[in-house]
Coordinates of C-alpha atoms and ligand atoms in Angstrom, one line a residue:
X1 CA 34.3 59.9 97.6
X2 CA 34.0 62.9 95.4
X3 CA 37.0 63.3 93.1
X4 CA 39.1 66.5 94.4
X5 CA 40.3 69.3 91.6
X6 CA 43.1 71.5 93.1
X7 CA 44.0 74.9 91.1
X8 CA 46.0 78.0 91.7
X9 CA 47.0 80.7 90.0
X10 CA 50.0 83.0 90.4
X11 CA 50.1 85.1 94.1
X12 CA 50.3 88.4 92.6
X13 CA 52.4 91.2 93.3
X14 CA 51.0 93.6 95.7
X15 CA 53.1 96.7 93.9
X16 CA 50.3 97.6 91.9
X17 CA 46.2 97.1 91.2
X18 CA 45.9 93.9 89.2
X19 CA 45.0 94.8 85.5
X20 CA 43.8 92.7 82.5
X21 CA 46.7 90.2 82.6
X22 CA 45.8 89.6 86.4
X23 CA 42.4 89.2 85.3
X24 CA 43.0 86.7 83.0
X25 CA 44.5 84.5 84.3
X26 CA 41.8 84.4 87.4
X27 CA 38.8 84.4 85.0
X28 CA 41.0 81.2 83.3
X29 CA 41.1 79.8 87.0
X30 CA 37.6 80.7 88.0
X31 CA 35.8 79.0 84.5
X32 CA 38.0 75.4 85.6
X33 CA 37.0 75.5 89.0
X34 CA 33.4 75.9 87.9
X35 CA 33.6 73.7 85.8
X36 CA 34.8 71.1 88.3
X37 CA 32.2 72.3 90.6
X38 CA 29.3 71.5 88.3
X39 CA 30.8 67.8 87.7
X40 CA 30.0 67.8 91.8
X41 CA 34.1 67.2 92.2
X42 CA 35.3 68.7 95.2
X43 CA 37.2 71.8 94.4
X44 CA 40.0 74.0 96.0
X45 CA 40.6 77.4 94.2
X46 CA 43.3 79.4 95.4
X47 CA 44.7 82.4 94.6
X48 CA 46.4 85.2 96.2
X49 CA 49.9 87.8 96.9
X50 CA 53.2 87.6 96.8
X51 CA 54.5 90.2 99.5
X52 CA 58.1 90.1 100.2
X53 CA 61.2 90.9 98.2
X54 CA 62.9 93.8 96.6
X55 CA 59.9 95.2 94.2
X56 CA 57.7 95.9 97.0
X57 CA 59.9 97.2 99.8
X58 CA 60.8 99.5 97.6
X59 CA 56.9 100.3 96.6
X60 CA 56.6 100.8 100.1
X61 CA 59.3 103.2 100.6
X62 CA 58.1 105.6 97.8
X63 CA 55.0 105.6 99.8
X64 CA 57.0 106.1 102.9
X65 CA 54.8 102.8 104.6
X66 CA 56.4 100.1 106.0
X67 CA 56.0 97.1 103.6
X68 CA 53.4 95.1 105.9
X69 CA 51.1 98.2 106.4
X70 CA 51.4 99.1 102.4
X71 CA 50.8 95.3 101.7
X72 CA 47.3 95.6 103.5
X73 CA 45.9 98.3 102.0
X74 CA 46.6 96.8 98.4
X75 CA 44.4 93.7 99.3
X76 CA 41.0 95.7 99.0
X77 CA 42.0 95.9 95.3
X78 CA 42.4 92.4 94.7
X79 CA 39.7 91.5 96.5
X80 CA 37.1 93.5 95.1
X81 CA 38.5 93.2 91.3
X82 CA 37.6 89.6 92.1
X83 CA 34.3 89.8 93.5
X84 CA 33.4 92.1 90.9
X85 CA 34.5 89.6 88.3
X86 CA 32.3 86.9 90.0
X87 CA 36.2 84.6 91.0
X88 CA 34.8 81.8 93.3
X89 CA 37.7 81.1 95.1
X90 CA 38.2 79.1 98.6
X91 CA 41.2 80.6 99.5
X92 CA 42.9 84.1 99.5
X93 CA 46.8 83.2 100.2
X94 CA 49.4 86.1 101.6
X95 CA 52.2 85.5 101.7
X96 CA 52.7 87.3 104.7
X97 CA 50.8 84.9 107.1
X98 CA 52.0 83.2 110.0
X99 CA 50.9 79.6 108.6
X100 CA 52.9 80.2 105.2
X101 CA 56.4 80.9 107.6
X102 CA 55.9 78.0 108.9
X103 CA 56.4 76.0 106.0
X104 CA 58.8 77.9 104.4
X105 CA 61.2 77.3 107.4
X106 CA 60.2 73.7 107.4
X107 CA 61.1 73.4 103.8
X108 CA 64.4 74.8 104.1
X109 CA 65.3 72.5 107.0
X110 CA 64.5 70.1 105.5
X111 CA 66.6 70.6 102.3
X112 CA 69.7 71.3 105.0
X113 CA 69.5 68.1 105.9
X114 CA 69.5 66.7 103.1
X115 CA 72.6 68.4 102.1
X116 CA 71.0 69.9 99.5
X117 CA 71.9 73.7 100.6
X118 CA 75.2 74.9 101.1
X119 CA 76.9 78.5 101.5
X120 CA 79.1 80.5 99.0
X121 CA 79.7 84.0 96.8
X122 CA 77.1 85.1 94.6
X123 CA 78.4 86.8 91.7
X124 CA 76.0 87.8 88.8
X125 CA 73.1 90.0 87.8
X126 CA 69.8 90.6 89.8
X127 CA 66.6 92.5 87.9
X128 CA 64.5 93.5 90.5
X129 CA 61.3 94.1 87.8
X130 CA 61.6 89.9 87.9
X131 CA 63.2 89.6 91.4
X132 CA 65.4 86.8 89.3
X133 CA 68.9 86.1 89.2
X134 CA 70.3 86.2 85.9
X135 CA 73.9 85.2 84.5
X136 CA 76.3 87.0 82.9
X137 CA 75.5 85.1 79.5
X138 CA 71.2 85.4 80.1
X139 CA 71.5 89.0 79.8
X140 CA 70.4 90.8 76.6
X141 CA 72.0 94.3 75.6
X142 CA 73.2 94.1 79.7
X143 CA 69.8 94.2 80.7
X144 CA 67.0 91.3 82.0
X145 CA 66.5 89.2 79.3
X146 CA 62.2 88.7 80.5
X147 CA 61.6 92.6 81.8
X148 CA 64.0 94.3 79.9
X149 CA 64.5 95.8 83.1
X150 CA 67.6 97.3 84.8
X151 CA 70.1 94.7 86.7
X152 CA 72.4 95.3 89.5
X153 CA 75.5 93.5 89.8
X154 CA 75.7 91.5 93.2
X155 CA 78.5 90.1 94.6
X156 CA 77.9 88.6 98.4
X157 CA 77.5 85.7 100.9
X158 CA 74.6 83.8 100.1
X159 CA 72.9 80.6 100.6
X160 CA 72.6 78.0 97.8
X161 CA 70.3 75.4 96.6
X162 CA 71.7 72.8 94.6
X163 CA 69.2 72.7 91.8
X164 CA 72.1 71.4 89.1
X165 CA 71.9 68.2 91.0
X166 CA 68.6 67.4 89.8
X167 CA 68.4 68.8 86.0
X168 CA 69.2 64.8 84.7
X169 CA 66.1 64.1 87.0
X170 CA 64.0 66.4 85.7
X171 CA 64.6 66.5 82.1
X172 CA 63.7 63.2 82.1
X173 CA 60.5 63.8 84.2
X174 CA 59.2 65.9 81.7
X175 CA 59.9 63.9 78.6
X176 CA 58.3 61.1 80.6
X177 CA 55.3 62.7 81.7
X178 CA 53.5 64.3 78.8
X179 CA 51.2 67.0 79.6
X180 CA 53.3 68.3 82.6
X181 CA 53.8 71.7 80.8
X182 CA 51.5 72.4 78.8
X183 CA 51.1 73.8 75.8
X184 CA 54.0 71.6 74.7
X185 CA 55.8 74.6 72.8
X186 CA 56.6 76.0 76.7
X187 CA 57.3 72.2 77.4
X188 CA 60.1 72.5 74.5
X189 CA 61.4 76.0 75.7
X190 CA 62.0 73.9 79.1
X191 CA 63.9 71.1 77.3
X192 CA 65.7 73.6 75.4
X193 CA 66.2 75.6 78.6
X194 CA 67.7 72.2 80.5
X195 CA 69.8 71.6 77.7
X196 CA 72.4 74.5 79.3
X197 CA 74.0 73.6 82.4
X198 CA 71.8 74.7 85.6
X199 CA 72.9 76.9 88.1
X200 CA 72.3 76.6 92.1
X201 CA 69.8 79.0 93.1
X202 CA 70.9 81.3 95.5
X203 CA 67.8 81.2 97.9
X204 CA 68.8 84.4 100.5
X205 CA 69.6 88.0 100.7
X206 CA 71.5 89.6 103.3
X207 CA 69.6 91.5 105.7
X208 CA 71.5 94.5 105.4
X209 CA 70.2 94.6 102.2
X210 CA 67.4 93.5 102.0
X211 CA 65.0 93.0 105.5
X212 CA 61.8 92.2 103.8
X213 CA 61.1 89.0 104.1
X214 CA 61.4 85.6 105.8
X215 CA 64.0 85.1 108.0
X216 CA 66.4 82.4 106.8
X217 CA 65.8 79.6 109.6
X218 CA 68.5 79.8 112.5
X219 CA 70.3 82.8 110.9
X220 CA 69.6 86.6 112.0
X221 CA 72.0 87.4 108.8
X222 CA 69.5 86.1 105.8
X223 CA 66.5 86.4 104.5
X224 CA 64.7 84.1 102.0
X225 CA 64.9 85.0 98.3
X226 CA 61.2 86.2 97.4
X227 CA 60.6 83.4 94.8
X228 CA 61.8 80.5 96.9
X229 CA 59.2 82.2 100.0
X230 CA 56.5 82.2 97.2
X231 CA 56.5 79.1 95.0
X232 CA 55.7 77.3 98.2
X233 CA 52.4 78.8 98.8
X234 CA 50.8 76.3 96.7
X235 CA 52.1 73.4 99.6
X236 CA 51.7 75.5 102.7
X237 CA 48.1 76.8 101.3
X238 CA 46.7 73.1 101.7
X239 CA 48.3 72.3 105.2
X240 CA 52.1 71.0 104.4
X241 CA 53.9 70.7 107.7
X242 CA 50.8 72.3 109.0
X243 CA 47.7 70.0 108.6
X244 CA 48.5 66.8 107.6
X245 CA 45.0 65.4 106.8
X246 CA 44.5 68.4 104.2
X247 CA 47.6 68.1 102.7
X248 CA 47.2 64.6 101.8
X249 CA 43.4 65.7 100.6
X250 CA 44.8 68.0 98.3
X251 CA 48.2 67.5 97.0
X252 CA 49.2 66.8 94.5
X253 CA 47.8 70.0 92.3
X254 CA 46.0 69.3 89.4
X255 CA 47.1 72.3 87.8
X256 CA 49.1 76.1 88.3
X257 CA 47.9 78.5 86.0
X258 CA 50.2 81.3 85.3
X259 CA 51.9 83.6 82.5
X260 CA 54.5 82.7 80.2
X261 CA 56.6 84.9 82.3
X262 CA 56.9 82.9 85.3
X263 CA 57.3 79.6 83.6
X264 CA 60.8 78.6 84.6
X265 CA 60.3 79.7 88.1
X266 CA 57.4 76.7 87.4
X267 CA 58.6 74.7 85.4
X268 CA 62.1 74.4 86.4
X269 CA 62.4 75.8 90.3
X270 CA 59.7 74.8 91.5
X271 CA 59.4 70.8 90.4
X272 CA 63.3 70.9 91.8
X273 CA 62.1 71.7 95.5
X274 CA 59.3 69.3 95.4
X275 CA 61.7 66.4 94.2
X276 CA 64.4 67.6 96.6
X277 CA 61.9 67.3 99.7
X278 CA 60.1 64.0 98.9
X279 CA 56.9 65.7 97.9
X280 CA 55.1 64.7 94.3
X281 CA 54.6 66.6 91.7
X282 CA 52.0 68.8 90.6
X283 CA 50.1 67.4 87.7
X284 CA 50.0 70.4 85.0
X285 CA 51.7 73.8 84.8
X286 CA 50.3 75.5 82.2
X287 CA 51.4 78.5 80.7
X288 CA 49.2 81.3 79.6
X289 CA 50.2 83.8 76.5
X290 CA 50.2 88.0 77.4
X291 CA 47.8 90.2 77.0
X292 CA 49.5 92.3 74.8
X293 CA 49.2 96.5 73.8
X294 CA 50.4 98.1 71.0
X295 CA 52.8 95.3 70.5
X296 CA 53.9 95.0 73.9
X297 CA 53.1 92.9 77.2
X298 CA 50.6 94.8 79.4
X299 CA 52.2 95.4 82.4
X300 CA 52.3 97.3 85.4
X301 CA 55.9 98.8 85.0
X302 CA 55.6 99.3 81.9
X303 CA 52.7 101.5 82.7
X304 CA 50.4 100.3 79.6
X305 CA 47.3 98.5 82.0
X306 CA 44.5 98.0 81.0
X307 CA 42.0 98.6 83.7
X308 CA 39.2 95.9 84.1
X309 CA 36.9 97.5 86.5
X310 CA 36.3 99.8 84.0
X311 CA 35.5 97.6 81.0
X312 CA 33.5 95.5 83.4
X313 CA 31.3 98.3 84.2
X314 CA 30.9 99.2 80.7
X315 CA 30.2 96.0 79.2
X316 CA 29.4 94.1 81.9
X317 CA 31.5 91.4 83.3
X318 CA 30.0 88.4 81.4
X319 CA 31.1 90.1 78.0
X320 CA 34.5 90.9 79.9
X321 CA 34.9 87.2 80.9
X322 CA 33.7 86.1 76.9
X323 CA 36.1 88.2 75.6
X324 CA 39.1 86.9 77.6
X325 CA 38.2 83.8 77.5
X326 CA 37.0 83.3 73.4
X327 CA 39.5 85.8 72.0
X328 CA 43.1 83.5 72.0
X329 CA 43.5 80.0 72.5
X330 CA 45.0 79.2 75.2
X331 CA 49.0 79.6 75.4
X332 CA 48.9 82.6 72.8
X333 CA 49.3 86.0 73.3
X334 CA 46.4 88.1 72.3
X335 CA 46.2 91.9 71.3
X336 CA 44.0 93.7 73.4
X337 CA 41.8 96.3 71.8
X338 CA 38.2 97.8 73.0
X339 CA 36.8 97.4 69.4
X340 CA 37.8 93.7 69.9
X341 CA 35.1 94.2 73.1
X342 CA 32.7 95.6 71.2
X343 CA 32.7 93.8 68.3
X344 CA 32.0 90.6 70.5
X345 CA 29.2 92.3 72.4
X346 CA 27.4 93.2 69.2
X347 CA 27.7 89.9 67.3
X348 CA 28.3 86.8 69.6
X349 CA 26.6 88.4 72.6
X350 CA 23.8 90.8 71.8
X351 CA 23.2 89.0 68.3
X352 CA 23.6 86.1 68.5
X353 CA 22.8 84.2 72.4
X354 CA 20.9 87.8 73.2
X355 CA 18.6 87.6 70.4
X356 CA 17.6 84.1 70.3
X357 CA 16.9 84.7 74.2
X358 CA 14.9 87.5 73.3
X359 CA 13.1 86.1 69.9
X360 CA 12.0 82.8 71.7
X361 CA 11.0 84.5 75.1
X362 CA 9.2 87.1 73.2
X363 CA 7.3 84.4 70.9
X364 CA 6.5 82.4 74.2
X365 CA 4.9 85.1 75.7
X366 CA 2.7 86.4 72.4
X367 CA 1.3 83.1 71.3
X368 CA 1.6 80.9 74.2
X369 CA 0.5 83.5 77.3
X370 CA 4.1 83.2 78.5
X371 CA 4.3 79.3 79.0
X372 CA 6.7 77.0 77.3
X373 CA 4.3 75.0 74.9
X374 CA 3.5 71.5 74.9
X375 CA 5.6 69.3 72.5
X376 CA 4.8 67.2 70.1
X377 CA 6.0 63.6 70.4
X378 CA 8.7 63.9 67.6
X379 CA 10.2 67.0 69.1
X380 CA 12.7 64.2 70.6
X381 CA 14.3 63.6 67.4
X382 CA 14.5 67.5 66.7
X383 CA 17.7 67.8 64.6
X384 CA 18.7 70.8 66.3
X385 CA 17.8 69.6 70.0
X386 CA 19.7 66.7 69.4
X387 CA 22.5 69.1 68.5
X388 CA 22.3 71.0 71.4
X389 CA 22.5 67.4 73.6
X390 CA 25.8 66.3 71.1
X391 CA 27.9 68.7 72.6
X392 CA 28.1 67.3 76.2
X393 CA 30.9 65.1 75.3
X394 CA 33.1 67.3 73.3
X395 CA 32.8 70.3 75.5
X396 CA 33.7 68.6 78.1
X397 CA 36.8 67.1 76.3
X398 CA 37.2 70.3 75.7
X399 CA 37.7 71.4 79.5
X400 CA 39.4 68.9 80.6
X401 CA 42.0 69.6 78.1
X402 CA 42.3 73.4 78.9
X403 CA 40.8 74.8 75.6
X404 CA 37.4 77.3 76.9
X405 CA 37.8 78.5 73.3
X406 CA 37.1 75.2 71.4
X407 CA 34.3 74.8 74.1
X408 CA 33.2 78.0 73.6
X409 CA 33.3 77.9 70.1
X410 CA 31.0 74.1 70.2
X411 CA 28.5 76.4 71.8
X412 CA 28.3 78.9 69.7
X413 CA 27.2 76.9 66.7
X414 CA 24.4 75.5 68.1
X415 CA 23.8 79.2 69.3
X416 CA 23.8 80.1 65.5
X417 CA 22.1 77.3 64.5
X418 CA 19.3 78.1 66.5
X419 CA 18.9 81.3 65.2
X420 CA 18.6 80.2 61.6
X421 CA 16.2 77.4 62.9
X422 CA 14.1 80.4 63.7
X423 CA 14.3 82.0 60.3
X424 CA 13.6 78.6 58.6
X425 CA 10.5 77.6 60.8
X426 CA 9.2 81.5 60.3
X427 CA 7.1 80.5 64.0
X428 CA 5.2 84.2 63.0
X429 CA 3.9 82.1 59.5
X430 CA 2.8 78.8 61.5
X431 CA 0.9 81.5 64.2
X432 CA -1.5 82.7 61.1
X433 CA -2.5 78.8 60.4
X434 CA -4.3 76.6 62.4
X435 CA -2.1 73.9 60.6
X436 CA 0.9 74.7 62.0
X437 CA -0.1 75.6 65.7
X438 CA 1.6 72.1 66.7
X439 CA 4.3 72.6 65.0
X440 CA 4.4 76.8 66.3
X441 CA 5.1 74.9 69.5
X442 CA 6.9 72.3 69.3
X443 CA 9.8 74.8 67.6
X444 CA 9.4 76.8 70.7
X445 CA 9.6 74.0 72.9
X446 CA 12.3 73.2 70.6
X447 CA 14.0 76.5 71.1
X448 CA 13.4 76.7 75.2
X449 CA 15.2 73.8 75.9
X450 CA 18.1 74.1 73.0
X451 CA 18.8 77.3 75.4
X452 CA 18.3 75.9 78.7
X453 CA 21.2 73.4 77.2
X454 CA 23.2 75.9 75.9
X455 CA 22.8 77.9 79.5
X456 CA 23.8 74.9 81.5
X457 CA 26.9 74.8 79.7
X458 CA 27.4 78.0 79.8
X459 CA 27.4 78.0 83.9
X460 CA 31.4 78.3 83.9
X461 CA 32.2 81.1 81.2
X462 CA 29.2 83.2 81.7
X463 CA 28.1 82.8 85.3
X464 CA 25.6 85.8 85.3
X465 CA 23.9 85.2 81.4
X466 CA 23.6 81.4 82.7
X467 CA 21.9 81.9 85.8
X468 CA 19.3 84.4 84.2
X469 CA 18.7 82.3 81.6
X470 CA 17.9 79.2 83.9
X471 CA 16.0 81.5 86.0
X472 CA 13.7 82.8 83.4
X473 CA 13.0 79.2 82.6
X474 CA 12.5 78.4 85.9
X475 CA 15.0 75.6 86.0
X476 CA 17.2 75.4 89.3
X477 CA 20.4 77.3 89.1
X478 CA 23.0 76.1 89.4
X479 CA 21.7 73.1 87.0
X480 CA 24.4 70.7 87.0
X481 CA 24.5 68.1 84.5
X482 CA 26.7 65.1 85.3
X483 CA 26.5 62.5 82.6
X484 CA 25.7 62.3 79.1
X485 CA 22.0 60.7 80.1
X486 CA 21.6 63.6 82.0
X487 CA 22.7 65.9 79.7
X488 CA 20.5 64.3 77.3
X489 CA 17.0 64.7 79.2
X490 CA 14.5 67.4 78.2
X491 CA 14.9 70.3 80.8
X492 CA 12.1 72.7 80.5
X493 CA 8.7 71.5 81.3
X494 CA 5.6 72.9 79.2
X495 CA 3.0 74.7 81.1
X496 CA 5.6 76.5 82.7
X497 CA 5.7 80.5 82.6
X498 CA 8.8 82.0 81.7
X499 CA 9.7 85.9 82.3
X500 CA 11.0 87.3 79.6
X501 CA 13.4 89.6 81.8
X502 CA 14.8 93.0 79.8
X503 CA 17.8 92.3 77.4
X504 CA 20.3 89.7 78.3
X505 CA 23.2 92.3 76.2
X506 CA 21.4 95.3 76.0
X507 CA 22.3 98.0 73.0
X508 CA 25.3 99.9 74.2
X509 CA 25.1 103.2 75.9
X510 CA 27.0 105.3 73.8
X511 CA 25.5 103.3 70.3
X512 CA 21.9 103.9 71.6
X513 CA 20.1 105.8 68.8
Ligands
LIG1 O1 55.1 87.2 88.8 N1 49.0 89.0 80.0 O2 53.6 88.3 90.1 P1 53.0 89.3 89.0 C1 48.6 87.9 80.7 N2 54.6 87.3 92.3 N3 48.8 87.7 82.0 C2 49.5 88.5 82.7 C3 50.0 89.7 82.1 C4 49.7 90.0 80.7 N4 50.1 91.1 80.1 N5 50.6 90.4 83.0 C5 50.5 89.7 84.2 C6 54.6 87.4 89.9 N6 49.8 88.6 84.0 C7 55.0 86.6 91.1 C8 54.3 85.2 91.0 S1 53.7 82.8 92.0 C9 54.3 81.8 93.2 C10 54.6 84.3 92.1 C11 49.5 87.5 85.0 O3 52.1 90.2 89.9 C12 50.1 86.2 84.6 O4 49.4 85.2 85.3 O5 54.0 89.9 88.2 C13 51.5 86.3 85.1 O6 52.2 85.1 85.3 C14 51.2 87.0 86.5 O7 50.1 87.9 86.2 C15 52.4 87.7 87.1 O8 52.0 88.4 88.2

């Protein structure tokens, strides 16, 4: 049986269009579950929105809609932001469905009869830019100490969850279980987090207050506190208390991607309900940094988005994806800037991968009549084909560890290296000799299949560039490679014909001379 791979990411706010942060972290989401795909594992991607609570009833007010009705028109944008940006998921959750109540209901019984919930006075501070409770003591300068945000002082009736009964339970989970949080600098903020008392989450908000959401099981009075409804997407998306079968195919996740932001709802709420109801743990919960601009997080209230339809159409989404994905390693924040774009496309893209495209499909085509050449027997032991069939192992180890950069960064070597092969063979020298026709192609034999490599590992990051590539070679796309030994076999075939195809990262609009 194939082995399964599980991801999510965050379910978004439907307040506002997704911008570059959003983006991220599904690009981050969609390059993994590629990945797994091509390692023929049997993958679940899901991502999704977050539609109760505070923040968007009150959207939906200013737009004088009633939530449910404002909720569905924001889908479109999320939708088609990820189409656009070529995110393969398998599921879209809302967290509006019927099948997602369900379970949320379930859950709470559940942790009612365990004892685990109990009623009492909330007294403290609410920011509704979070939708997170916050004590006296959290705030900074009186206001939310992750938003900045305004925070309203709420005194009621509430429901409780007794999440101070576990913190012994899970601090020691986490020291026990290394990469649980990763990277281990948000595993430390936890620790240091845990090292405070924890308080019971209050898990409801009076109706009167607040209507918008799910109603608190066997009470007309309550509704469910936004986060508590929405960290258990992740269980009810794969059949808990729904579909047994598919719940035991897919649970435990193998990882939650999210932002830095959300980490302690992650890291510390979330784990708490699983442990309280019997259910296992996720494997990974790892943190992302901000996109940040001007010095500050890019956010929607804030006002400061950065809109990536637009630099998608512009540069194309491949160069959108390369940028996100090569610019910070991930965990840090990164500072956004178009120049940074740019600069990219003209060097790594355009220059560097474009141009030895271009340059070896060019040279195919003027002295071989368009077909790859046949190789010479020692083209085997070609030091930079065997450097292009090296990096199977450490780009993998690369992936599997959650660093696309370092992979990224293994590729692009070789990408260089091929392009100063070219300058050191000189293939337009060995064309004027008949002496060197054998060795005119077996460097562009050399060269087709160092990028046919370099494209098959490129499948995850830079779905569209990949698949032309392959195409152009006229090797099957996708090409999945799933062992070292395959890895290691020639891919193109001589006699083929390749097409050349226009620029893989053509010359900017607004640079062309
Ligand atoms: O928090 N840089 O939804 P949200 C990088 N509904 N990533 C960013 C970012 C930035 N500047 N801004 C946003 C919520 N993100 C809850 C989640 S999950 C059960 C509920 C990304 O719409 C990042 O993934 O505020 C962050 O964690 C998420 O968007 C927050 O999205």
């Amino acid at each position: 049986m194939a082995t399964k791979y599980y991801i999510t990411t965050p379910l978004y706010y439907v307040n506002a269009k997704p911008h570059i942060g959003h983006a991220y972290t599904n690009i981050l989401c969609d390059t993994f579950a590629r990945f797994h795909r091509l390692k023929d594992e049997d993958v679940f991607f899901m991502t999704g929105t977050d539609e109760h609570g505070t923040k968007i009833a009150k959207a939906a007010k200013d737009q004088g809609m009633e939530p449910k009705a404002y909720a569905d028109q924001m889908i479109p944008h999320f939708e088609s932001l990820w189409k656009l940006l070529g995110i393969q998921y398998d599921f879209f959750f809302r967290t509006t469905s019927q099948m997602h109540r369900g379970a949320v209901q379930q859950i709470l019984k559940d942790l009612e009869a365990k004892g685990d919930i109990y009623k009492s006075k909330y007294v403290g501070w609410y920011s509704v830019k979070s939708e997170t409770f916050y004590s006296e003591s959290e705030l900074v300068d009186g206001k939310c100490p992750d938003t900045g945000g305004e925070v309203q002082r709420i005194e009621e009736e509430n429901y409780f969850f007794k999440m101070s009964k576990y913190r012994d339970w899970l601090i020691d989970y986490i020291q026990k279980t290394p990469g649980f949080i990763q990277p281990d600098m948000r595993r430390n903020e936890i620790l240091g987090f845990l090292k405070q008392p924890l308080e019971d989450l209050c898990i409801t908000r009076p109706r009167e207050r607040l209507s918008w959401g799910i109603p608190y099981p066997g009470s007309d009075e309550y509704v469910i506190y936004v986060w508590f409804d929405a960290l258990v997407n992740y269980v009810s998306g794969v059949g808990y208390a729904r579909d047994a079968e598919q719940f035991k195919k897919w649970w435990p996740a193998d990882v939650h991607v999210i932002g830095k932001d959300i980490l302690r709802h992650h890291a510390v709420y979330w784990p708490i309900m699983l442990k309280a109801c019997g259910i296992e743990m996720p494997k990974k919960i790892l943190a992302h940094g901000w996109w940040t601009l001007s010095g500050a997080k890019v956010s929607k209230s804030s006002g400061n988005v950065v809109d990536p339809v637009g630099l998608s159409e512009k540069y194309g989404v491949d160069a959108f994806r390369y940028f996100l994905l090569n610019e910070v390693t991930l965990g840090l924040d990164g500072a956004y800037s178009e120049d940074l774009i740019r600069e990219r496309y003209r060097t790594d893209l355009a220059n560097d991968l474009g141009n030895l495209w271009f340059r070896t499909a060019s040279m195919i085509d003027r002295y071989f009549g368009g077909k790859i050449p046949k190789p010479g027997p020692d083209t085997g032991s070609d030091a930079l084909l065997s450097d292009a069939k090296a990096l199977f192992s450490p780009v993998r180890e690369a992936m599997e560890t959650y660093n696309p950069r370092d992979a990224l960064g293994l590729i692009w070597k070789v990408v260089k290296r091929a392009n100063q092969y070219v300058e050191e063979n000189k293939p337009w020298q060995l064309a004027k000799q008949e002496s060197g026709k054998q060795k005119l192609a077996d460097v562009l034999f050399v060269l087709a299949d160092t990028l046919a490599h370099m494209a098959c590992l490129l499948q995850p990051f830079l779905p569209g560039t990949a698949q032309k590539i392959l195409t152009r070679l006229q090797l099957k796309s996708p090409l999945a490679a799933k062992s070292k030994s395959d890895f290691e076999q020639m891919f193109v075939k001589n006699d083929v014909s390749i097409e050349r195809g226009d620029a893989l990262f053509p010359k900017l609009e607004d640079e062309a001379a």
